[in-house]
Short mmCIF file of C-alpha atoms in Angstrom, two decimals:
data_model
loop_
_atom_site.label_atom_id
_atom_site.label_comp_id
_atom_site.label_asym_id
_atom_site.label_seq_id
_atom_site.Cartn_x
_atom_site.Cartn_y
_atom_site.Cartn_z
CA UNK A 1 90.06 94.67 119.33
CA UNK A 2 87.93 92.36 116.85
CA UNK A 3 88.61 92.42 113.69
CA UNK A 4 92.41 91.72 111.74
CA UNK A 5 91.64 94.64 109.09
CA UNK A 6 93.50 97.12 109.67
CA UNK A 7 92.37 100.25 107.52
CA UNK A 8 94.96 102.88 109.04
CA UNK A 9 97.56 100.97 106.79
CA UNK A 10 95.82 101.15 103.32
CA UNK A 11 95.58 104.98 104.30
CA UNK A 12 98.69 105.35 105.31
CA UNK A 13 99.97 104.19 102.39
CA UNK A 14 97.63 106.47 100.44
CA UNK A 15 99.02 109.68 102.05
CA UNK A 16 102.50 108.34 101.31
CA UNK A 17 102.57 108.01 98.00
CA UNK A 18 100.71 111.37 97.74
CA UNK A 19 103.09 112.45 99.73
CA UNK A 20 106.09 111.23 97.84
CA UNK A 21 105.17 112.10 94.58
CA UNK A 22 105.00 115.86 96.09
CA UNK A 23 108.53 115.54 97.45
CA UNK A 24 109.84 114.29 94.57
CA UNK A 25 108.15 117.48 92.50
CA UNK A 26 109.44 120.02 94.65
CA UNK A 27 112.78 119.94 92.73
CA UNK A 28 110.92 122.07 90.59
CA UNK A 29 110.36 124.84 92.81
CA UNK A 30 112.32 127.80 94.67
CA UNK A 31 111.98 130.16 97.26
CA UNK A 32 110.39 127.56 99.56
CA UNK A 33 111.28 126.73 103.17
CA UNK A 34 114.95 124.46 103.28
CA UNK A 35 113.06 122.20 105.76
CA UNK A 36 110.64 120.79 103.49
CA UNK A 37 113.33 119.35 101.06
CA UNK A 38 116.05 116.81 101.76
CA UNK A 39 119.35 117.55 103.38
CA UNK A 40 122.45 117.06 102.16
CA UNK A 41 124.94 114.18 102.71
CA UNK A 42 127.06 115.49 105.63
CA UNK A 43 125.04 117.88 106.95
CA UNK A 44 123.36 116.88 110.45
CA UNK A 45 119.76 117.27 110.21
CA UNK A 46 116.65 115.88 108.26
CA UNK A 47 114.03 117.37 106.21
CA UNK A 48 110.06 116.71 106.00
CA UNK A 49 111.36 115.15 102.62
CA UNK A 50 113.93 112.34 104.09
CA UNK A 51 111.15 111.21 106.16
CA UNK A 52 108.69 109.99 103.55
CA UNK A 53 111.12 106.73 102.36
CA UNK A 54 111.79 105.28 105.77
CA UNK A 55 107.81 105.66 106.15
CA UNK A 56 106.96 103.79 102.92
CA UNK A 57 109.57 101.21 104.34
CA UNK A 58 107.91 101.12 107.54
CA UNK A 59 104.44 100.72 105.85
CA UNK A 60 105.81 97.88 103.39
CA UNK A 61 106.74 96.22 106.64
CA UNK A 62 103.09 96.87 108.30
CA UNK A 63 101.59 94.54 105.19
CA UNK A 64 103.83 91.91 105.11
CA UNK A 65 102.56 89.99 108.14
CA UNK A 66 99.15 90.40 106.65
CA UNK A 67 100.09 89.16 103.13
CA UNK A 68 101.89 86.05 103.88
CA UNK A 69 98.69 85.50 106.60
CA UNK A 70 96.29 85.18 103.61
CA UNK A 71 98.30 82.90 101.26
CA UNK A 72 98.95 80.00 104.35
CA UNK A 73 95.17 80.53 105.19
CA UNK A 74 93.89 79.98 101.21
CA UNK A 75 96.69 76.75 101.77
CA UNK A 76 99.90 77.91 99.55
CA UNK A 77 102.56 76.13 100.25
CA UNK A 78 105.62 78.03 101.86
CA UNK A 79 107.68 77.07 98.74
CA UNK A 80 105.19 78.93 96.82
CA UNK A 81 104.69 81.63 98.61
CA UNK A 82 108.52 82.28 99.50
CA UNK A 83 108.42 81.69 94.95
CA UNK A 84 106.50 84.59 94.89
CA UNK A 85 108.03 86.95 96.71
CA UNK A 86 111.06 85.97 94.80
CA UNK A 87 109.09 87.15 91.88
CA UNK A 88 108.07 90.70 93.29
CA UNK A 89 111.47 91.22 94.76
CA UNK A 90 113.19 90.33 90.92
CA UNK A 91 110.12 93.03 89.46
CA UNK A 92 111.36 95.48 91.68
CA UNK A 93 114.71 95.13 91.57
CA UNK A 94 114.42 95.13 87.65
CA UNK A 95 112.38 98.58 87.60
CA UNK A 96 114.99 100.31 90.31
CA UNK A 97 117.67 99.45 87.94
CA UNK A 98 116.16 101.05 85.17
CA UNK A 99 114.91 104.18 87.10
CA UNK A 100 118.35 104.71 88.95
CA UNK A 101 120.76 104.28 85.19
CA UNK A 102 117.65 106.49 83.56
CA UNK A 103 119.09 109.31 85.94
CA UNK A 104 122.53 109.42 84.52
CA UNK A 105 121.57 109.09 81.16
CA UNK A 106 123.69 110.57 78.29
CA UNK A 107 121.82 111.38 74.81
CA UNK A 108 123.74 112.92 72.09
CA UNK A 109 124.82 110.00 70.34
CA UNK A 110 121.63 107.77 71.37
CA UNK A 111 119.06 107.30 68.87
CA UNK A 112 116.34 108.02 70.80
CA UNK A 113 116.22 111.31 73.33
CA UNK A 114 116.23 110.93 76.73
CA UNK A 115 112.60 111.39 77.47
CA UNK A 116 111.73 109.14 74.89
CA UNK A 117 113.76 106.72 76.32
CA UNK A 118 112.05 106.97 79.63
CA UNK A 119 108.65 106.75 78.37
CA UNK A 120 109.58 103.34 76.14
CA UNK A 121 110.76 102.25 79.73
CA UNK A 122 107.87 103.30 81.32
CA UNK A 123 105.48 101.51 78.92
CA UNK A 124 107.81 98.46 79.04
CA UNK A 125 107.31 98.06 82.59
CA UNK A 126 102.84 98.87 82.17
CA UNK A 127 103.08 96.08 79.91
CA UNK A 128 105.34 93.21 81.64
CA UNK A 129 103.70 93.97 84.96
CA UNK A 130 100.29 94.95 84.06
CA UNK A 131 97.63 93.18 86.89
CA UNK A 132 96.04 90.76 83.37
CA UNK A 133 94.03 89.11 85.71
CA UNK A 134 92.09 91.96 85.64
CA UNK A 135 90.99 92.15 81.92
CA UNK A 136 89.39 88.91 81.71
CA UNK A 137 88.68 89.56 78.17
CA UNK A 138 92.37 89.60 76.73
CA UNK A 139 92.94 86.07 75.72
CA UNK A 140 96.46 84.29 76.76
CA UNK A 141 98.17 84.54 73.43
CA UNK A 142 97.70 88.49 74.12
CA UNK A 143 98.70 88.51 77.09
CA UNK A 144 101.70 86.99 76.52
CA UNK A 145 102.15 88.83 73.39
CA UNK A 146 101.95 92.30 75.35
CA UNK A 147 104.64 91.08 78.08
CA UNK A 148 106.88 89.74 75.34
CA UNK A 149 106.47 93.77 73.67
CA UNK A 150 107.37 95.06 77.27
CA UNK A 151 110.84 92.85 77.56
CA UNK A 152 111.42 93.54 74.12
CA UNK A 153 111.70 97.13 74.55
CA UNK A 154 113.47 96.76 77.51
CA UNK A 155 115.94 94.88 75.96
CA UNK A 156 116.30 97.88 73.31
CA UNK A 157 116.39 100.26 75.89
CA UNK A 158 119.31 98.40 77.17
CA UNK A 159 121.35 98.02 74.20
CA UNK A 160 120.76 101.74 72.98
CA UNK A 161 121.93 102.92 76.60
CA UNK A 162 124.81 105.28 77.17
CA UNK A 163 125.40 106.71 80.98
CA UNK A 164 128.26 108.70 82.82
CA UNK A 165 130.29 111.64 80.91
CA UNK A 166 132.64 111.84 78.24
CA UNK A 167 134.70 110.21 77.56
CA UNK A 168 134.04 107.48 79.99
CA UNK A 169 130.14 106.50 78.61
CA UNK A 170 129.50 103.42 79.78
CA UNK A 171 126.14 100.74 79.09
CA UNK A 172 123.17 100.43 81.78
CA UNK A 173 124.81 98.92 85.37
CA UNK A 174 124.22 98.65 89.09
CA UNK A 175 125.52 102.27 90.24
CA UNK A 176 122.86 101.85 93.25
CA UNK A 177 119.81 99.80 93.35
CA UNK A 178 117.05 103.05 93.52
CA UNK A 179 114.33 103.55 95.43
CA UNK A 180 112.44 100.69 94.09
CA UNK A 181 115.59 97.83 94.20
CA UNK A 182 116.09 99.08 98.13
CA UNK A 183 112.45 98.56 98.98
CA UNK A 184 113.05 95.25 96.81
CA UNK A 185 115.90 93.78 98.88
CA UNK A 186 114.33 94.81 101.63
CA UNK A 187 110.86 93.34 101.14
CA UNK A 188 112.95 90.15 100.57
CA UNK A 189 114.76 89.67 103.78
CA UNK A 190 111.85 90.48 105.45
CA UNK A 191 109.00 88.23 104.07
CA UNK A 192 110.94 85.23 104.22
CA UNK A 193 112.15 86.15 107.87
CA UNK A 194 108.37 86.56 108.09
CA UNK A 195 107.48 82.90 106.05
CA UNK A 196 109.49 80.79 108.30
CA UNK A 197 109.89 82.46 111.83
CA UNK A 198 105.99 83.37 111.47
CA UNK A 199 105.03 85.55 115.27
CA UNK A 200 107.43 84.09 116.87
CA UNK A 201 108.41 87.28 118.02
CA UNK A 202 110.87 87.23 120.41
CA UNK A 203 113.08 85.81 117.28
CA UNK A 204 112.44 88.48 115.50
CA UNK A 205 112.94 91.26 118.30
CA UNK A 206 116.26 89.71 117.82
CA UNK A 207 116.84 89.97 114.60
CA UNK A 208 115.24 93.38 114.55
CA UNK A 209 118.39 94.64 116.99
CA UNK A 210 120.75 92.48 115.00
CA UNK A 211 119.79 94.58 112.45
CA UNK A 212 119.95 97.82 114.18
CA UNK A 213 123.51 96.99 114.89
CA UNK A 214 124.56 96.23 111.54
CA UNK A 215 122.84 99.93 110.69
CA UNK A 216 125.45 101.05 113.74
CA UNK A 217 128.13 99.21 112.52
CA UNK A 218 128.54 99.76 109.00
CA UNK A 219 129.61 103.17 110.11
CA UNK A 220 132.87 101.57 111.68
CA UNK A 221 132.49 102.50 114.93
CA UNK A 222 133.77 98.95 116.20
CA UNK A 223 137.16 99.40 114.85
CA UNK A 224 137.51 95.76 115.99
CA UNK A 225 134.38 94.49 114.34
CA UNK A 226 134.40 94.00 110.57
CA UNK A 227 130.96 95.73 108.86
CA UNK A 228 129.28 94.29 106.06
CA UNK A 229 126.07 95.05 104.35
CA UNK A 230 122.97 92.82 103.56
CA UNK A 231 123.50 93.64 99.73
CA UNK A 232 122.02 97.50 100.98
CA UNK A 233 122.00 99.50 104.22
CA UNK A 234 120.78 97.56 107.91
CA UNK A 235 118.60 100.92 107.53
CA UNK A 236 116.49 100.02 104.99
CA UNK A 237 115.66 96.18 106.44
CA UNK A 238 115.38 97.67 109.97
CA UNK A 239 112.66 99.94 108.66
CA UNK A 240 110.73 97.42 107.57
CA UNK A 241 111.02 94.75 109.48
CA UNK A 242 109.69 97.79 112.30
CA UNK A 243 106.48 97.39 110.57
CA UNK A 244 106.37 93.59 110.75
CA UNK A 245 106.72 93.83 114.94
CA UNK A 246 104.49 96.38 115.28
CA UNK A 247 101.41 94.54 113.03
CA UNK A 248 102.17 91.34 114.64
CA UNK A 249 102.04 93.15 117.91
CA UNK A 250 98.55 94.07 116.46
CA UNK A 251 97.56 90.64 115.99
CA UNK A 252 98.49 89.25 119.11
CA UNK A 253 96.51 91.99 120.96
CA UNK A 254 93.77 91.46 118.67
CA UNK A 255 93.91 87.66 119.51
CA UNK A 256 93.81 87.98 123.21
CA UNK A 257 91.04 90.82 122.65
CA UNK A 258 93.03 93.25 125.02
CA UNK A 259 92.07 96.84 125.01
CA UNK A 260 93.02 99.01 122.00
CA UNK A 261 94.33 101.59 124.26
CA UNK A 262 97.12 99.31 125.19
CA UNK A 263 98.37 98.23 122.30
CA UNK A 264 98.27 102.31 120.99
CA UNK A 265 100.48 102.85 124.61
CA UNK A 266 102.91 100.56 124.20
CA UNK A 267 103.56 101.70 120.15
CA UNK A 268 103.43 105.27 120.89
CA UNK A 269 105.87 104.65 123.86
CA UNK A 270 108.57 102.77 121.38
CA UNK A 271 107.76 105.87 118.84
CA UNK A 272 109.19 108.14 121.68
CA UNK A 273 111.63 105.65 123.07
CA UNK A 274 113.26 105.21 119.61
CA UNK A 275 113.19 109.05 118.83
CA UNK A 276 115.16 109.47 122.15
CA UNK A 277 117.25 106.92 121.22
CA UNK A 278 117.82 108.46 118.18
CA UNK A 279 118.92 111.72 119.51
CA UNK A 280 121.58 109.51 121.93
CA UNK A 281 123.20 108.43 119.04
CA UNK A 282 123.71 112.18 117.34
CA UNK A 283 127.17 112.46 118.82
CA UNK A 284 128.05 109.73 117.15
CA UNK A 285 126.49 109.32 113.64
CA UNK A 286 125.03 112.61 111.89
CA UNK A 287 121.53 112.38 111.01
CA UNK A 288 121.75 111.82 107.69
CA UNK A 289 119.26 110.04 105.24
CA UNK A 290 122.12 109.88 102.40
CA UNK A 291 124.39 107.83 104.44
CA UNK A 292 121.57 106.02 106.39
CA UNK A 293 122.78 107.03 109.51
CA UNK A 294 121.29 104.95 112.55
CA UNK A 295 120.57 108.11 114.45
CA UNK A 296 118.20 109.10 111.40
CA UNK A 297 116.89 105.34 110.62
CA UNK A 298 116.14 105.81 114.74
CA UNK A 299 114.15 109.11 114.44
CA UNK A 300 112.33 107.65 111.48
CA UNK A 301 111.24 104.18 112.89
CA UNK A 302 110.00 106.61 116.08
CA UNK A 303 107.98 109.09 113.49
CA UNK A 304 106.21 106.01 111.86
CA UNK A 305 105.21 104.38 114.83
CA UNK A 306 103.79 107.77 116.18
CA UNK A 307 102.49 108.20 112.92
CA UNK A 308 100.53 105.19 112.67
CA UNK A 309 99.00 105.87 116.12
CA UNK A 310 97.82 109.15 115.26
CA UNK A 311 95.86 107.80 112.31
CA UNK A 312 94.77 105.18 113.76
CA UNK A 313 93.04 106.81 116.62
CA UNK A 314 91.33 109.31 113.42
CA UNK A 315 90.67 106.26 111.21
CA UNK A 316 90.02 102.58 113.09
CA UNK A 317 88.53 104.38 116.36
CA UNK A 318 87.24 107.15 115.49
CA UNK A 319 86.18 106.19 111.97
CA UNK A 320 86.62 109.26 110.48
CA UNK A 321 87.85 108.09 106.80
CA UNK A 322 85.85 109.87 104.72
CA UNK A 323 88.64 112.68 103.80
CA UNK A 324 90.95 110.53 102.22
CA UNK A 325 88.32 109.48 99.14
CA UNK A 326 89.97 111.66 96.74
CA UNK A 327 93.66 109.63 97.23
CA UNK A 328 92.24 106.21 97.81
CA UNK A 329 93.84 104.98 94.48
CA UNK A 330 97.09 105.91 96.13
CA UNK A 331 97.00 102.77 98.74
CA UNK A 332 94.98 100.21 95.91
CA UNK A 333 97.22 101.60 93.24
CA UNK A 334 100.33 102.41 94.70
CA UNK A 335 102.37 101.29 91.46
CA UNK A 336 100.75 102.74 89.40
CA UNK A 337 100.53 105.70 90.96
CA UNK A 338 104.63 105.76 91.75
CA UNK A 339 105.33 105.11 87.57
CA UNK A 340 103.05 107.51 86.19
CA UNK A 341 105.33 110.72 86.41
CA UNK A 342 107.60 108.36 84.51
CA UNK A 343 105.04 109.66 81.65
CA UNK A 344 103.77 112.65 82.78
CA UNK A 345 107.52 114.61 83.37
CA UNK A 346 108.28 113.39 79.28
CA UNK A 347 105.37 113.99 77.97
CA UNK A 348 105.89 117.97 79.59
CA UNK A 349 109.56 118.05 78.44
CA UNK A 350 108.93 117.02 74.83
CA UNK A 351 106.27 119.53 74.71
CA UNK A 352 108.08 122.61 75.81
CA UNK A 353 105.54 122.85 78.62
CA UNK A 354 106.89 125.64 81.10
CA UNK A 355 104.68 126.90 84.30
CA UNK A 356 104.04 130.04 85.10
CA UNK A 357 106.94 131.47 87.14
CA UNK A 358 104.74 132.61 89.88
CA UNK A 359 103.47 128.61 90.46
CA UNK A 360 106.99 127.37 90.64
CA UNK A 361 107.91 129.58 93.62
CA UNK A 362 106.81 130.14 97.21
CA UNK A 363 103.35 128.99 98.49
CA UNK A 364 102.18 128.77 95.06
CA UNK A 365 104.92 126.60 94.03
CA UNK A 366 104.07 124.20 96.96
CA UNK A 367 100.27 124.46 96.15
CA UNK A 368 101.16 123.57 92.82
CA UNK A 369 103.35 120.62 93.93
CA UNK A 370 100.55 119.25 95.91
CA UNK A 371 97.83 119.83 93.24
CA UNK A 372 99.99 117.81 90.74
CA UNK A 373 100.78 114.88 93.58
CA UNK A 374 96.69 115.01 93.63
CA UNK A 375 95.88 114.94 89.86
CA UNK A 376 98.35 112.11 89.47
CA UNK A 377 96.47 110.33 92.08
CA UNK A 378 93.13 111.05 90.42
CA UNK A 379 94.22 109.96 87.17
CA UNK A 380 95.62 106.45 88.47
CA UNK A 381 92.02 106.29 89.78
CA UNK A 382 90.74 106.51 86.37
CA UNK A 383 92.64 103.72 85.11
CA UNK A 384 91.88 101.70 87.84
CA UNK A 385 88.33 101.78 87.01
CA UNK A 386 89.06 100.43 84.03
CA UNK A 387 90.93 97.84 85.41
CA UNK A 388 94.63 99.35 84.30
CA UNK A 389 96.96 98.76 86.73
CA UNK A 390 100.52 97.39 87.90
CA UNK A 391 100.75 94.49 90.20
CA UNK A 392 103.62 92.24 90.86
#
């Protein structure tokens, strides 16, 4: 093992997001198979759909090591790196809470409608978090004029709000933090776990099965034991923080130049130990992604280590990289690439856009699905050529 770039993880995160916008367009569709959707609250079981998440967890984990690596090597200070991730943690949150009261949204006596409404929010966020840096030609006084537009219409968004049901309408709140606040939180704990423990990684082995337990726990099943939460599920920290072991197990391989083949061993081993391990607990806790079960957050760390062996065998040993070209904005532009249906789904409601009944069902429907996933993709790529993107 020579080199400290690891090229399985920019692809990974590629597929997932191409893989998550497809998941999260199969609402759309019928008559396709009930395994390739989520599954409900109570029920015991998981579809291909309730594993994407705890992967994009896993993967946000995988980059955090990396990350922090770079900033003490260019000399930041941990006070300003521990700053920033303050900062991405507070953009994320910000966005989730948006997203998450955007889904309970209530219309008829708003002055704008609903899809307008996400759109404005949409934009709002482009313009706040758009990567400047990149457009060396807008001046500061735009820059900060553009950003100022973006909170501004947040701020209108806000005020104009109404959520819930008659008669109990209430304005925007914390109802649950979204995809985006979880990762947020998340991301949080982790990189400053990260910042100050560094690879000592016995210390965080120990945190890592501290925060299994709490995962276990804040099901009751220690009557005597009182459970708490770190502000979200143990699932969603112990996900991540799965990805911070296993790249700093890459780096201390890579330092001591053992053989790839052992490091692969030993991480596809803990896929299948924690996969078994998941299964153990079944009895006990349903696998459920809804509740965050620690049976399911189990099978999931287990698929994403596996996962990550499999590619990289295909893409860091074998080299064969080639085929994932046409989604490579997907792992520079990840963002971007998670906001833009934001647009796109508006854009098709306020026209009165319908598909073709036979694309919304079956094969086609999923064809369709994954087509869309793709064109989103290749249209983030297109604005990232032009230097438009998101970056907190």
């Amino acid at each position: 093992m020579k080199s400290n770039r690891i090229r399985t993880i920019d692809i990974l995160r590629a597929l997932t997001m191409f893989l998550m916008i497809f998941v999260n367009d199969i609402w759309s569709l019928t008559g396709i198979p009930v395994w390739l959707g989520h599954t409900e609250a109570t029920e015991d079981g998981m579809g291909f759909s309730d594993v994407i998440f705890p992967l994009f967890l896993f993967i946000v984990g995988l980059s955090i090591p990396l990350a922090i690596n770079i900033r003490l090597q260019k000399g930041d200070s941990k006070i300003s790196i521990l700053a920033h991730i303050c900062g991405r943690t507070a953009a994320l949150l910000i966005m989730g809470f948006y997203m998450v009261n955007y889904g309970v949204i209530y219309d008829t006596d708003m002055p704008i409608n609903k899809n307008i409404w996400q759109m404005m929010m949409a934009l709002g966020i482009f313009l706040i978090w758009m990567d400047y840096k990149r457009l060396p030609k807008f001046k500061k006084g735009l820059v900060w004029g553009l950003k100022s537009i973006g909170v501004l219409l947040l701020m209108y968004l806000a005020w104009i709000y109404q959520g819930g049901r008659p008669p109990q309408l209430t304005g925007m709140q914390v109802r649950w933090w979204g995809i985006l606040g979880l990762i947020g939180w998340a991301y949080l704990l982790n990189s400053a776990l990260y910042l100050y423990l560094g690879q000592r990684v016995w210390y965080l082995i120990v945190i890592f099965l501290g925060l299994l337990f709490l995962n276990i726990q804040e099901n009751h099943y220690f009557e005597s034991i009182p459970a708490f939460k770190l502000v979200i599920s143990a699932s969603n920290h112990v996900l991540i923080m799965s990805g911070v072991l296993c790249t700093i197990f890459y780096l201390k391989f890579n330092k001591h130049a053992f053989p790839q083949f052992q490091f692969l061993s030993i991480i596809f081993g803990l896929g299948l130990l924690f996969i078994g391990f998941g299964l153990f607990l079944r009895p006990e806790f349903i696998i459920s992604k809804i509740l965050a079960t620690p049976s399911w957050t189990s099978i999931c760390i287990g698929i994403s280590l596996i996962s990550y062996v499999a590619l990289y065998l295909l893409v860091d040993v074998l080299g064969i990289y080639n085929w994932t070209q046409p989604i490579k904005p997907a792992g520079t532009s990840t963002l971007t690439c998670y906001l833009m249906p934001f647009f796109i789904y508006p854009i098709i409601a306020l026209t009165g856009f319908q598909w073709p009944t036979p694309l919304t069902d079956g094969l086609l429907g999923i064809l369709k699905s994954l087509l869309f996933s793709l064109v989103i993709i290749l249209l983030v790529g297109v604005l990232e050529k032009r230097n438009l993107r998101l970056k907190i």
